[in-house]
mmCIF file of C-alpha atoms and ligand atoms in Angstrom:
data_model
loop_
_atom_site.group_PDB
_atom_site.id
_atom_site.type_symbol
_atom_site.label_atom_id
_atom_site.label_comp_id
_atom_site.label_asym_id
_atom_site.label_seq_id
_atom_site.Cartn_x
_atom_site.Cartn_y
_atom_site.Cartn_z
ATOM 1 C CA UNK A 1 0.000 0.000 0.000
ATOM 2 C CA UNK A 2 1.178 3.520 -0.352
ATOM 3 C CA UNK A 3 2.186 5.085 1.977
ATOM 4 C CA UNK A 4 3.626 9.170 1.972
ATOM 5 C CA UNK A 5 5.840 8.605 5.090
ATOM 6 C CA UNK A 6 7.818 6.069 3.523
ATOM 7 C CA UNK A 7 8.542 8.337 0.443
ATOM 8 C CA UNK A 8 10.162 11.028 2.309
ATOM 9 C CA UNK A 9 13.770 11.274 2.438
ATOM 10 C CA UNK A 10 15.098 11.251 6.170
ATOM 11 C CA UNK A 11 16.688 14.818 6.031
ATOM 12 C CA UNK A 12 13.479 16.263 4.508
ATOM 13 C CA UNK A 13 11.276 14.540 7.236
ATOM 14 C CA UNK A 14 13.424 16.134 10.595
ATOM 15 C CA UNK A 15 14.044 19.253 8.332
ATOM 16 C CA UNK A 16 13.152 22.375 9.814
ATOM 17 C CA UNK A 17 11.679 24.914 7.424
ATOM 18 C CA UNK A 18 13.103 28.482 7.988
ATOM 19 C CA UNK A 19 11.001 30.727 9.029
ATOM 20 C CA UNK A 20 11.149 34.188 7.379
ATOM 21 C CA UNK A 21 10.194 37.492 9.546
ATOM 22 C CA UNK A 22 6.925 37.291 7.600
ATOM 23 C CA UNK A 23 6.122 33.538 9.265
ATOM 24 C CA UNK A 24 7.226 35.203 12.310
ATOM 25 C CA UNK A 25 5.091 37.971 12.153
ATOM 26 C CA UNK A 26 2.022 38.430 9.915
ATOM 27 C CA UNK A 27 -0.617 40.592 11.418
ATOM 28 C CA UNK A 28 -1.005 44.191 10.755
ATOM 29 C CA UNK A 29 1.251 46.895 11.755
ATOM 30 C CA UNK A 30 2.030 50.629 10.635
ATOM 31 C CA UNK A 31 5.805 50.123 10.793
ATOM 32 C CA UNK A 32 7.932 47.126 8.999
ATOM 33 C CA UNK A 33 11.244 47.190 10.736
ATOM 34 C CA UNK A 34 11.770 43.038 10.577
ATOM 35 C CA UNK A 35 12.444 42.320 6.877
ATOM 36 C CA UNK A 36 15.851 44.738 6.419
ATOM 37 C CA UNK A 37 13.999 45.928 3.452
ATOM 38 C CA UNK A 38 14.115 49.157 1.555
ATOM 39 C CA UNK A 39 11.923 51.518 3.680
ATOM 40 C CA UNK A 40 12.329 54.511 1.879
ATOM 41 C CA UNK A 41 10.796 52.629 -1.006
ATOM 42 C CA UNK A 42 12.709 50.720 -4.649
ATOM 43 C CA UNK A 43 14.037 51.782 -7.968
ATOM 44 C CA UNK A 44 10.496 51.198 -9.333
ATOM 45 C CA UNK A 45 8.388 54.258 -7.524
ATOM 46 C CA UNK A 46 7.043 53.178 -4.732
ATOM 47 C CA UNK A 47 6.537 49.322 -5.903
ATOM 48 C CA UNK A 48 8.205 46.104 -4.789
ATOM 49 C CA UNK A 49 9.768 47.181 -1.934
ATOM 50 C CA UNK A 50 8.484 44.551 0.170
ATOM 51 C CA UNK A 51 9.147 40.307 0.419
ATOM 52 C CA UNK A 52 6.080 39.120 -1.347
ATOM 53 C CA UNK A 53 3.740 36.382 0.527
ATOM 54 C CA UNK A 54 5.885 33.327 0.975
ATOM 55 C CA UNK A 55 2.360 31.361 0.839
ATOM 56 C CA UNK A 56 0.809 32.841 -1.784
ATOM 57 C CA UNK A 57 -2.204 32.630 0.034
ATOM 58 C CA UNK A 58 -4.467 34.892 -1.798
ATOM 59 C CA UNK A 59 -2.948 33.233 -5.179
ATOM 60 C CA UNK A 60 -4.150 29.967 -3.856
ATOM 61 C CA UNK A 61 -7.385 31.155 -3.201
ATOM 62 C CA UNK A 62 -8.053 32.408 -7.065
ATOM 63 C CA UNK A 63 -6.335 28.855 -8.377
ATOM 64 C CA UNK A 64 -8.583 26.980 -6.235
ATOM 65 C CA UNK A 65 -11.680 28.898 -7.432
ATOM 66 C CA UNK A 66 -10.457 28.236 -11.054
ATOM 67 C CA UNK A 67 -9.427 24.347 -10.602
ATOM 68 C CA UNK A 68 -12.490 24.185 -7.485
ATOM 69 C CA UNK A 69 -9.881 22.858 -5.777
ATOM 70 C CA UNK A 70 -9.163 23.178 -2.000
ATOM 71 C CA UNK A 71 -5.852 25.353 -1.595
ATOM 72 C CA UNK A 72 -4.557 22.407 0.602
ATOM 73 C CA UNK A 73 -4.025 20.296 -2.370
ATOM 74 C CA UNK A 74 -2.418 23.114 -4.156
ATOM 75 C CA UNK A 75 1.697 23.768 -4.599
ATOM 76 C CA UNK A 76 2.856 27.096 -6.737
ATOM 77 C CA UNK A 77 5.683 26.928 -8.429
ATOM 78 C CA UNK A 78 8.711 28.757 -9.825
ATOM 79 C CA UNK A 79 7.171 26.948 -13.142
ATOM 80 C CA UNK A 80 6.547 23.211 -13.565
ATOM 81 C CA UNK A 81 10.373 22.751 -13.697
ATOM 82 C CA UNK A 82 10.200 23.765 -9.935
ATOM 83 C CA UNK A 83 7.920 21.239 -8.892
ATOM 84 C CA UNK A 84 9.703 18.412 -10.836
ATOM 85 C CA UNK A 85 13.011 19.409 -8.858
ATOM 86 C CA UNK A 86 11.598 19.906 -5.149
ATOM 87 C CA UNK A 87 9.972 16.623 -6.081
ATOM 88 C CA UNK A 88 13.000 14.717 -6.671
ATOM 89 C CA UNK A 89 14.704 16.587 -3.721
ATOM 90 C CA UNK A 90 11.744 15.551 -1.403
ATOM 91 C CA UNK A 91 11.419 12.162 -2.162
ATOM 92 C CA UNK A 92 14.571 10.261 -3.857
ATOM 93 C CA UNK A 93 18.147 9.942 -2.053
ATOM 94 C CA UNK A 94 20.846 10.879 -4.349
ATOM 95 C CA UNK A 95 22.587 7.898 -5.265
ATOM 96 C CA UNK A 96 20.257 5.056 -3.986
ATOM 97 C CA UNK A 97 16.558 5.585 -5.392
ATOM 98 C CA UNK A 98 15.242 5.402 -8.894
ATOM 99 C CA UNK A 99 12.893 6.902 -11.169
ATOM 100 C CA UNK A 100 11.056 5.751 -14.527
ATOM 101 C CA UNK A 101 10.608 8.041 -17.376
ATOM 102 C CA UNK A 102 8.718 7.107 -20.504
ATOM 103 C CA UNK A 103 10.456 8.323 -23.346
ATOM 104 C CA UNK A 104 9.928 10.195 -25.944
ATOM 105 C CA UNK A 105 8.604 12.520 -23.533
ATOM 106 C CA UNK A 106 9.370 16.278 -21.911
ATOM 107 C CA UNK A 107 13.029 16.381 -21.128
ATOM 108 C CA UNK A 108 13.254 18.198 -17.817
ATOM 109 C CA UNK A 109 12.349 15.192 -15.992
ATOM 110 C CA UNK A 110 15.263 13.260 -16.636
ATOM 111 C CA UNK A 111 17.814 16.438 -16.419
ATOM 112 C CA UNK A 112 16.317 17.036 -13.536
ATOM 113 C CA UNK A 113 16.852 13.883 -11.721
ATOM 114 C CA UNK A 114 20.464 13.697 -13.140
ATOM 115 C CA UNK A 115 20.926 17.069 -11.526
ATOM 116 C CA UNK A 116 19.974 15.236 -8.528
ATOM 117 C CA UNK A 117 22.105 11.870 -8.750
ATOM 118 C CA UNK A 118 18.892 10.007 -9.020
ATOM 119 C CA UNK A 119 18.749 7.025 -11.602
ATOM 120 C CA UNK A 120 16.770 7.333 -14.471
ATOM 121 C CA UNK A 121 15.186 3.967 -15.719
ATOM 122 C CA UNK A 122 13.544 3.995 -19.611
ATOM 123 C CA UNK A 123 10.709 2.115 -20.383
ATOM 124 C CA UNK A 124 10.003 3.572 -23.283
ATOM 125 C CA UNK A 125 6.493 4.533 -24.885
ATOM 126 C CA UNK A 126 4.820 2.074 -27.120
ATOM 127 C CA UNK A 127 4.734 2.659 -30.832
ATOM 128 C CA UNK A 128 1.303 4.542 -30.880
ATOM 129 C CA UNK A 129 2.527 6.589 -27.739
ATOM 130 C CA UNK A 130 1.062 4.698 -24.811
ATOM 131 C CA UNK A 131 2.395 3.851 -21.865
ATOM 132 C CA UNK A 132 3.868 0.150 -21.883
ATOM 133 C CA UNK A 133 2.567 -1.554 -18.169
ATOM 134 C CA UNK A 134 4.315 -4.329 -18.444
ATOM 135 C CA UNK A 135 8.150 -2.649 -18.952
ATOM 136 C CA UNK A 136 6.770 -0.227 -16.081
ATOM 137 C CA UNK A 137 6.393 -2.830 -13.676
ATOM 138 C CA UNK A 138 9.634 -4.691 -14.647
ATOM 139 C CA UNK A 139 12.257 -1.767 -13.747
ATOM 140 C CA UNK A 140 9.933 -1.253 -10.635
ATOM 141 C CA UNK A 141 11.877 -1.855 -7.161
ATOM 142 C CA UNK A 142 12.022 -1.199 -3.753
ATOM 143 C CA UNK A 143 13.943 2.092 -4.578
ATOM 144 C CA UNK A 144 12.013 3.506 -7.322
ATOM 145 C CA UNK A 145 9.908 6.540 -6.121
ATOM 146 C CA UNK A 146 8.235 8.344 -9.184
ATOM 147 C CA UNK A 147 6.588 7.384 -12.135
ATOM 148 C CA UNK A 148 6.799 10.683 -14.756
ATOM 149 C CA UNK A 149 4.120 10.664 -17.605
ATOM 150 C CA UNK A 150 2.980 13.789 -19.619
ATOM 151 C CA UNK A 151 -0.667 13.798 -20.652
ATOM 152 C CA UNK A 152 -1.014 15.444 -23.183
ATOM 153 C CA UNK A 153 2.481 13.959 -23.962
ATOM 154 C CA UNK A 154 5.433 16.143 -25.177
ATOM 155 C CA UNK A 155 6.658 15.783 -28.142
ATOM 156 C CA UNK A 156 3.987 13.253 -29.278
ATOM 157 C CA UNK A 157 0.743 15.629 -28.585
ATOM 158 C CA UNK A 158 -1.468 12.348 -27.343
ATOM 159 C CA UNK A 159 -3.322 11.727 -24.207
ATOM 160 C CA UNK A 160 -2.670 8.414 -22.247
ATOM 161 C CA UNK A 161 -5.255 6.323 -22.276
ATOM 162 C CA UNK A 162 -7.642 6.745 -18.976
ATOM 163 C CA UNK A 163 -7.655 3.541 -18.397
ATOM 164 C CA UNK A 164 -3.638 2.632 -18.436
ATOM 165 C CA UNK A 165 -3.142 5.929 -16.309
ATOM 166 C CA UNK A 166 -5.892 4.522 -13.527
ATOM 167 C CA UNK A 167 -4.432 1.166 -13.408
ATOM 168 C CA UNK A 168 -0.484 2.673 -12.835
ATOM 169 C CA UNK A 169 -2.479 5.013 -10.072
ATOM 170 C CA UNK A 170 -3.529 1.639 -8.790
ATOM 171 C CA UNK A 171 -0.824 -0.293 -8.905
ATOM 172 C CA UNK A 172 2.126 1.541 -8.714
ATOM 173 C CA UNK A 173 3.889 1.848 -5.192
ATOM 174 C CA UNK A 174 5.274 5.389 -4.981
ATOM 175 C CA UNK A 175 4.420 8.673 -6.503
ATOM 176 C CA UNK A 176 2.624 9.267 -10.412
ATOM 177 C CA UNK A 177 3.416 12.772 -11.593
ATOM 178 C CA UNK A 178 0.880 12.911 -14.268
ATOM 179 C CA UNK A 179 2.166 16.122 -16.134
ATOM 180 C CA UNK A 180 -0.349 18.167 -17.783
ATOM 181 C CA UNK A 181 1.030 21.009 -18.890
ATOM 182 C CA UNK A 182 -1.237 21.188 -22.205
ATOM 183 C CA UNK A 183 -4.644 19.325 -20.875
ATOM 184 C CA UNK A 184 -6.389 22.882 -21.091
ATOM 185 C CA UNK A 185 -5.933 21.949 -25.076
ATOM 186 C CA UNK A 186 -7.123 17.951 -24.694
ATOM 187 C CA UNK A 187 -10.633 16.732 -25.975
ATOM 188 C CA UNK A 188 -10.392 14.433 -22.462
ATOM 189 C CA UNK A 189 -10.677 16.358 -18.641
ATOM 190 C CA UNK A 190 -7.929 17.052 -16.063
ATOM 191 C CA UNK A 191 -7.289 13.993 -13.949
ATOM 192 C CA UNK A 192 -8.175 16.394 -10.579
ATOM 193 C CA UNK A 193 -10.910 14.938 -10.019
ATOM 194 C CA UNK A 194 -9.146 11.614 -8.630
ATOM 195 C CA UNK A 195 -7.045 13.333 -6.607
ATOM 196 C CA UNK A 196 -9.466 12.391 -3.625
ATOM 197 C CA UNK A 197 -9.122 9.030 -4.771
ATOM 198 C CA UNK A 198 -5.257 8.338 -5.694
ATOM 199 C CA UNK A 199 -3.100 9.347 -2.672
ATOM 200 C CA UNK A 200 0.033 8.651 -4.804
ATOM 201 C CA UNK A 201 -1.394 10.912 -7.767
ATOM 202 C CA UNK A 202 1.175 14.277 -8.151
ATOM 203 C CA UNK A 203 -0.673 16.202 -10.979
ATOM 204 C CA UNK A 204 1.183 19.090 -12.599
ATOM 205 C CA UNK A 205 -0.172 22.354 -14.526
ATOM 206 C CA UNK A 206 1.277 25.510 -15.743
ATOM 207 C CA UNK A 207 -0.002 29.086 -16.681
ATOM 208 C CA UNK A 208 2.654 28.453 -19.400
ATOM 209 C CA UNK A 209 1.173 27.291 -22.463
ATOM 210 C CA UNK A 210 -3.255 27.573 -22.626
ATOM 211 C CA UNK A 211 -2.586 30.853 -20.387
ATOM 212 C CA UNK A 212 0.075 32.132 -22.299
ATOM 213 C CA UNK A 213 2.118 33.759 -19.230
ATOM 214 C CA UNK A 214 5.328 31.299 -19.633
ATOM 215 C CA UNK A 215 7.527 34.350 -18.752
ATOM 216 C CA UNK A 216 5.754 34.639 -15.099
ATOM 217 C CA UNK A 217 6.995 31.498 -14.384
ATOM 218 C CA UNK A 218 4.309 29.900 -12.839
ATOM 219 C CA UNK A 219 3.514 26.748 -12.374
ATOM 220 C CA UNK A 220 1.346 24.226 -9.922
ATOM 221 C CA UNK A 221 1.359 20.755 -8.192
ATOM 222 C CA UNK A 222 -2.053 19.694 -7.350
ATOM 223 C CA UNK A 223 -1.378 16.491 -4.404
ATOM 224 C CA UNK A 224 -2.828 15.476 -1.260
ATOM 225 C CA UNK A 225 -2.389 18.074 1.646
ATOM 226 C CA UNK A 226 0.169 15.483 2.687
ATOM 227 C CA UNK A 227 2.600 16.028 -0.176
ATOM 228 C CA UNK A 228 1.993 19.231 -0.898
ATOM 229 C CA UNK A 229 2.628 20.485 2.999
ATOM 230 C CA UNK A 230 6.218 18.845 2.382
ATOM 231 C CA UNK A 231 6.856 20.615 -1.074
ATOM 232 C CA UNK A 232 5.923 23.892 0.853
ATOM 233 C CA UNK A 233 8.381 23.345 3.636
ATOM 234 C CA UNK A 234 11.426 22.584 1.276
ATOM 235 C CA UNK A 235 10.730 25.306 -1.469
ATOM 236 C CA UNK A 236 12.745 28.395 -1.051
ATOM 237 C CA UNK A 237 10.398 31.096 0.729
ATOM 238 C CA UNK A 238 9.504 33.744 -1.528
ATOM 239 C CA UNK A 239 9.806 31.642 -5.075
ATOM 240 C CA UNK A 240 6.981 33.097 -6.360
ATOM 241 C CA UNK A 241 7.974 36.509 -7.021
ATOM 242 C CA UNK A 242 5.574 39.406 -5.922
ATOM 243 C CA UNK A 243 5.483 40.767 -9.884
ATOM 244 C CA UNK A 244 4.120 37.749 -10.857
ATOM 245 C CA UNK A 245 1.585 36.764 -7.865
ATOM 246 C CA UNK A 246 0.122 40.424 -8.780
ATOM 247 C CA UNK A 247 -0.011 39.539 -12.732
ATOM 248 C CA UNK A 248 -1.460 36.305 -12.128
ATOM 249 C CA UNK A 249 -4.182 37.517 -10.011
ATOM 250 C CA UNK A 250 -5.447 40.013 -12.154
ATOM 251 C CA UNK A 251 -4.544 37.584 -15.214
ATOM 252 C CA UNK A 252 -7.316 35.205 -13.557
ATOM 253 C CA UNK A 253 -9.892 36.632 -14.329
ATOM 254 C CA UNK A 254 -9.776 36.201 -17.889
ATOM 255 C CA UNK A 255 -10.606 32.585 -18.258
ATOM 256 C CA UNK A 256 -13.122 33.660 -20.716
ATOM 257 C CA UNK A 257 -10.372 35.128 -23.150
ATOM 258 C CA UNK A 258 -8.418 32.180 -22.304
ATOM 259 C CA UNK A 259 -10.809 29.946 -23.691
ATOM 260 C CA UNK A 260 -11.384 32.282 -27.059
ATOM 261 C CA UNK A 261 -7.555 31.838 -27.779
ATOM 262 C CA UNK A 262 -7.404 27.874 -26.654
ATOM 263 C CA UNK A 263 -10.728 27.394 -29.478
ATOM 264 C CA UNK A 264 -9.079 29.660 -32.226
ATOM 265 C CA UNK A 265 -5.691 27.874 -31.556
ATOM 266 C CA UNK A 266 -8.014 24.151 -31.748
ATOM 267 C CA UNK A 267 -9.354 25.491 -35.462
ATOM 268 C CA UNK A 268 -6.006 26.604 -36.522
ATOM 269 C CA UNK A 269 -4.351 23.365 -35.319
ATOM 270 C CA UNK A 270 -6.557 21.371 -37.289
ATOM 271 C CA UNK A 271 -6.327 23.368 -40.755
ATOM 272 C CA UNK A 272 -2.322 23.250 -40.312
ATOM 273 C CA UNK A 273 -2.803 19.388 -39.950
ATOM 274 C CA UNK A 274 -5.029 19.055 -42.757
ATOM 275 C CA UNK A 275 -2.684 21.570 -45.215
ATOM 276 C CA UNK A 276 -0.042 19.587 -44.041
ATOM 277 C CA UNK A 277 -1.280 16.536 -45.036
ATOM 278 C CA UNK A 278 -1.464 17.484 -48.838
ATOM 279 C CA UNK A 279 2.968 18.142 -49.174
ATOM 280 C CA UNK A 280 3.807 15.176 -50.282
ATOM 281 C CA UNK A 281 7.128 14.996 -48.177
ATOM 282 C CA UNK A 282 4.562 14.587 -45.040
ATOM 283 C CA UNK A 283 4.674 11.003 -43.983
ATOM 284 C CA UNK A 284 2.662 11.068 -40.629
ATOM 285 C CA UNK A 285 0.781 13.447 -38.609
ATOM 286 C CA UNK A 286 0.176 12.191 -34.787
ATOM 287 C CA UNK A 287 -3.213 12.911 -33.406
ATOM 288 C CA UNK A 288 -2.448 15.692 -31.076
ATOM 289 C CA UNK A 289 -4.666 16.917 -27.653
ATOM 290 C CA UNK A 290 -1.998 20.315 -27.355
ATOM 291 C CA UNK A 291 -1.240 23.292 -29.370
ATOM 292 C CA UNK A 292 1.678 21.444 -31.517
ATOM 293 C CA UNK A 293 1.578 18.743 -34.044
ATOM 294 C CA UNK A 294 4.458 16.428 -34.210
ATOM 295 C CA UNK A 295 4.730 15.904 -38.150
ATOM 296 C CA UNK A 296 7.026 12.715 -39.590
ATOM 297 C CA UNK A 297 8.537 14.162 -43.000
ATOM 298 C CA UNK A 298 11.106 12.692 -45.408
ATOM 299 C CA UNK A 299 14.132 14.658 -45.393
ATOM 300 C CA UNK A 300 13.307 16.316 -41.541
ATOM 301 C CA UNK A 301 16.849 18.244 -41.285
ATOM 302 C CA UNK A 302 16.864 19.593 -44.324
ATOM 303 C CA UNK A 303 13.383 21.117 -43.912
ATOM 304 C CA UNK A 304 14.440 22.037 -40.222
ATOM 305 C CA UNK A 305 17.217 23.912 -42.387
ATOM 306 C CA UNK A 306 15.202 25.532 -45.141
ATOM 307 C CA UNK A 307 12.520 26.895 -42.672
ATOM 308 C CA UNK A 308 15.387 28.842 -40.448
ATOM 309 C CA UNK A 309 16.031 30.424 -44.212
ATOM 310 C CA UNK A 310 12.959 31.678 -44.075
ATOM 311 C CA UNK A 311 13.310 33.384 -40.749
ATOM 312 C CA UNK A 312 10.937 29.983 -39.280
ATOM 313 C CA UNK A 313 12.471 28.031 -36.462
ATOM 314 C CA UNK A 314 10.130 24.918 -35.723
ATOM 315 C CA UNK A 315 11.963 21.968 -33.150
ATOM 316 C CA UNK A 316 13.751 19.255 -34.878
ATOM 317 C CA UNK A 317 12.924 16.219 -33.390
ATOM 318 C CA UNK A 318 14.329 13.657 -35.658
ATOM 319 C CA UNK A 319 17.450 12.711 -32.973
ATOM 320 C CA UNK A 320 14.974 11.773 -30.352
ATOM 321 C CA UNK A 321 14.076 8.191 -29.990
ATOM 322 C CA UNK A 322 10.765 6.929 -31.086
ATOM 323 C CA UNK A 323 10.740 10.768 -32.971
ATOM 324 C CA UNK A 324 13.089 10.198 -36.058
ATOM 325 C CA UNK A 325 11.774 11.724 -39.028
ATOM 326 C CA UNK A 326 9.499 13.820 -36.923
ATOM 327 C CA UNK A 327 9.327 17.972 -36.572
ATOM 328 C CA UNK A 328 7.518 19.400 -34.034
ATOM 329 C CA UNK A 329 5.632 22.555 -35.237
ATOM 330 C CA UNK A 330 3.884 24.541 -32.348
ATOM 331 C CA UNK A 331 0.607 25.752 -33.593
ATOM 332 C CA UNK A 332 0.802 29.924 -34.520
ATOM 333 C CA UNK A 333 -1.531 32.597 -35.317
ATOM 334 C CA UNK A 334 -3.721 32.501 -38.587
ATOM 335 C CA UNK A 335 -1.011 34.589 -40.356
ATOM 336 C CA UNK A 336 2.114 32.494 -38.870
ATOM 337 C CA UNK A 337 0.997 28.850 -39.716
ATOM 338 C CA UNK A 338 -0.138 30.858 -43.446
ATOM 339 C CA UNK A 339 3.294 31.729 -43.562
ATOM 340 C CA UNK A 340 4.751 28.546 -42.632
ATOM 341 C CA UNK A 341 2.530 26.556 -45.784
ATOM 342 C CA UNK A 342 4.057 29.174 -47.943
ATOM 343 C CA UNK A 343 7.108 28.374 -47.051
ATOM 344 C CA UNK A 344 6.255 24.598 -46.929
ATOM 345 C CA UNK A 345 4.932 24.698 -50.499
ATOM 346 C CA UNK A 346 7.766 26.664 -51.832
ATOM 347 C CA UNK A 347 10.148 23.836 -50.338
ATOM 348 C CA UNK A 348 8.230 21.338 -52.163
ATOM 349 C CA UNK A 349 8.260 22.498 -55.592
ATOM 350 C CA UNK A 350 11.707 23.725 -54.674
ATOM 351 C CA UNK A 351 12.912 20.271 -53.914
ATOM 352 C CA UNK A 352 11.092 18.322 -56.827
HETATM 353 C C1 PLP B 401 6.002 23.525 -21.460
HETATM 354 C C2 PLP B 401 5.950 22.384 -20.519
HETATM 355 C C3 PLP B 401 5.949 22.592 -19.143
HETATM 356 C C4 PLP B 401 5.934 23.989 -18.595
HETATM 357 O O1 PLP B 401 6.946 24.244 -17.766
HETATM 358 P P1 PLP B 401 6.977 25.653 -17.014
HETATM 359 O O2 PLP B 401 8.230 25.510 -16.214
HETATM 360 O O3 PLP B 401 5.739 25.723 -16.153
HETATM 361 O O4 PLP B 401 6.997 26.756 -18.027
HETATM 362 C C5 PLP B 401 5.859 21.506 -18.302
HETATM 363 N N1 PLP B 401 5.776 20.257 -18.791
HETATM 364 C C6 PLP B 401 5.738 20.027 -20.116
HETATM 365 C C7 PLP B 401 5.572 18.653 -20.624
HETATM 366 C C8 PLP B 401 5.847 21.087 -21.013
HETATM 367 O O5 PLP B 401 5.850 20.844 -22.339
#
């Protein structure tokens, strides 16, 4: 059975968090003499002076109105890429536990636990992107903590299937980081609605991508209050900077613009797949649920060449396992992905 306490490394569990002088006091005052900040104000006006609120509480509220989710299940990250460290650094010992990745998938998580001297075990994703139980289960041992799987998957664009993803949840003893960075763009729902029901289930989502705010750096770990309490204590205090808990605030309350974009982005994703699918050096394109199509093509470096001539960088995938052949084109505005045809058709007649 799983079991949180056993996850824990030792020096997290008797670690005491620091407390800054806004833990120590937080009530109201008239005069802030405890932070050694800039009293007679910053180089931006009057602005920014002060440490920002290490608990993003009122941040926490707004995400948990949005995701009607309780804030106790909710971590805030410096990004996604923050949670997948202070995961690694909560619950693997350098040197002793293990991991499993399912390549070809997002890249951090793997850096990421190198970064840590934790061991990365491969069992790689099946041929139509799914995730393969069976290898799963085989590199699982008593020292392998965390399952990583990306749903909607980067680079491939697919969901896993519901039914694979509830059986690892079942079966697998330590923690499934189910990372959906792009679900705001999938056909299926979030997976926070199990959270209740999965005490092992890590789920991860970023303002990056459907929100478009990828330079606030902001992303979220939605766990039990068990997990999440530990990812507070070990994060550094004030990681989410007081710029961006301001933005993002305000930026919430445009879900309804958000949701314009994501459908106009949906419609323009599926007229580049089906314009694409005419050039006759397109050999595959994999059903996507995000705002990128990966796109097999004959010849993929010497596209990934011609493009940069014409001022168009795409990401060349075609040295990735499971990937070669395959370009990954991130969906654009009308006039972009016009462009990019242009261009496309030009290649072709071009190269004929
Ligand atoms: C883009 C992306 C992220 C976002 O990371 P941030 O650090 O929040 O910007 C996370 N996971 C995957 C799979 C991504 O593609």
């Amino acid at each position: 059975m799983f079991n949180f306490n056993n996850i824990i490394r030792e020096n997290i569990k008797q670690l005491q968090p620091y407390a800054s002088a806004r833990d120590e006091f937080n009530g109201n005052a008239n005069i802030f003499l405890d932070a050694n900040e800039n009293s007679l104000g910053s180089a931006w006006g009057d602005r920014y002076n002060r440490y920002p609120d290490p608990h993003q509480r009122a941040l926490k509220q707004a995400i948990g109105r949005l995701k009607q989710t309780a804030p106790e299940n909710i971590f805030i990250g410096n990004g996604s890429d923050e949670c997948i460290d202070l995961l690694y650094r909560c619950c693997c010992n350098p040197g002793t536990d293990n991991c499993i990745i399912c390549p070809p998938t997002y890249g951090m998580y793997e850096v990421c636990g190198r970064i840590n001297d934790i061991e990365i075990r491969t069992a790689p994703l099946q041929e139509d992107f799914q995730p393969d139980l069976v290898a799963i289960e085989a590199l699982t041992d008593e020292h392998t903590r965390i399952l990583w799987l990306c749903s909607p998957n980067n680079p491939s664009g697919n969901c896993m299937r519901r039914d694979a993803l509830l059986y690892l949840l079942l079966h697998f003893n330590g923690l499934v980081v189910i990372d959906e960075a792009y679900i705001d763009f999938a056909a299926a729902g979030s997976f926070l609605p199990e959270l209740a029901n999965y005490p092992n289930l890590v789920l991860l989502q970023t303002l990056s991508k459907a929100w478009g705010l990828a330079a606030l750096r902001l992303g979220m770990a939605f766990a039990s209050p068990e997990i999440i309490r530990v990812l507070d204590k070990v994060k550094p205090p004030y990681n989410i900077n007081g710029a961006t808990q301001e933005i993002v605030l305000e930026a919430l309350q445009q879900a309804a613009s958000v949701k314009e974009k994501q459908e106009l982005l949906l419609l323009e994703r599926e007229t580049l797949r089906q314009q694409l699918s005419q050039l006759p050096f397109v050999e595959n394109i994999f059903p996507s649920d995000a705002n990128f199509l990966l796109v097999k093509v004959k010849d993929p470096n010497r596209i990934y060449a011609y493009l940069l001539t014409r001022g168009i960088v795409v990401r060349n995938r075609n040295a990735i396992t499971g990937c070669t052949g395959c370009l990954r084109i991130t969906v654009g505005t009308p006039n972009e992905n016009e462009y990019l045809m242009n261009a496309l058709i030009n290649y072709t007649n071009s190269s004929v």
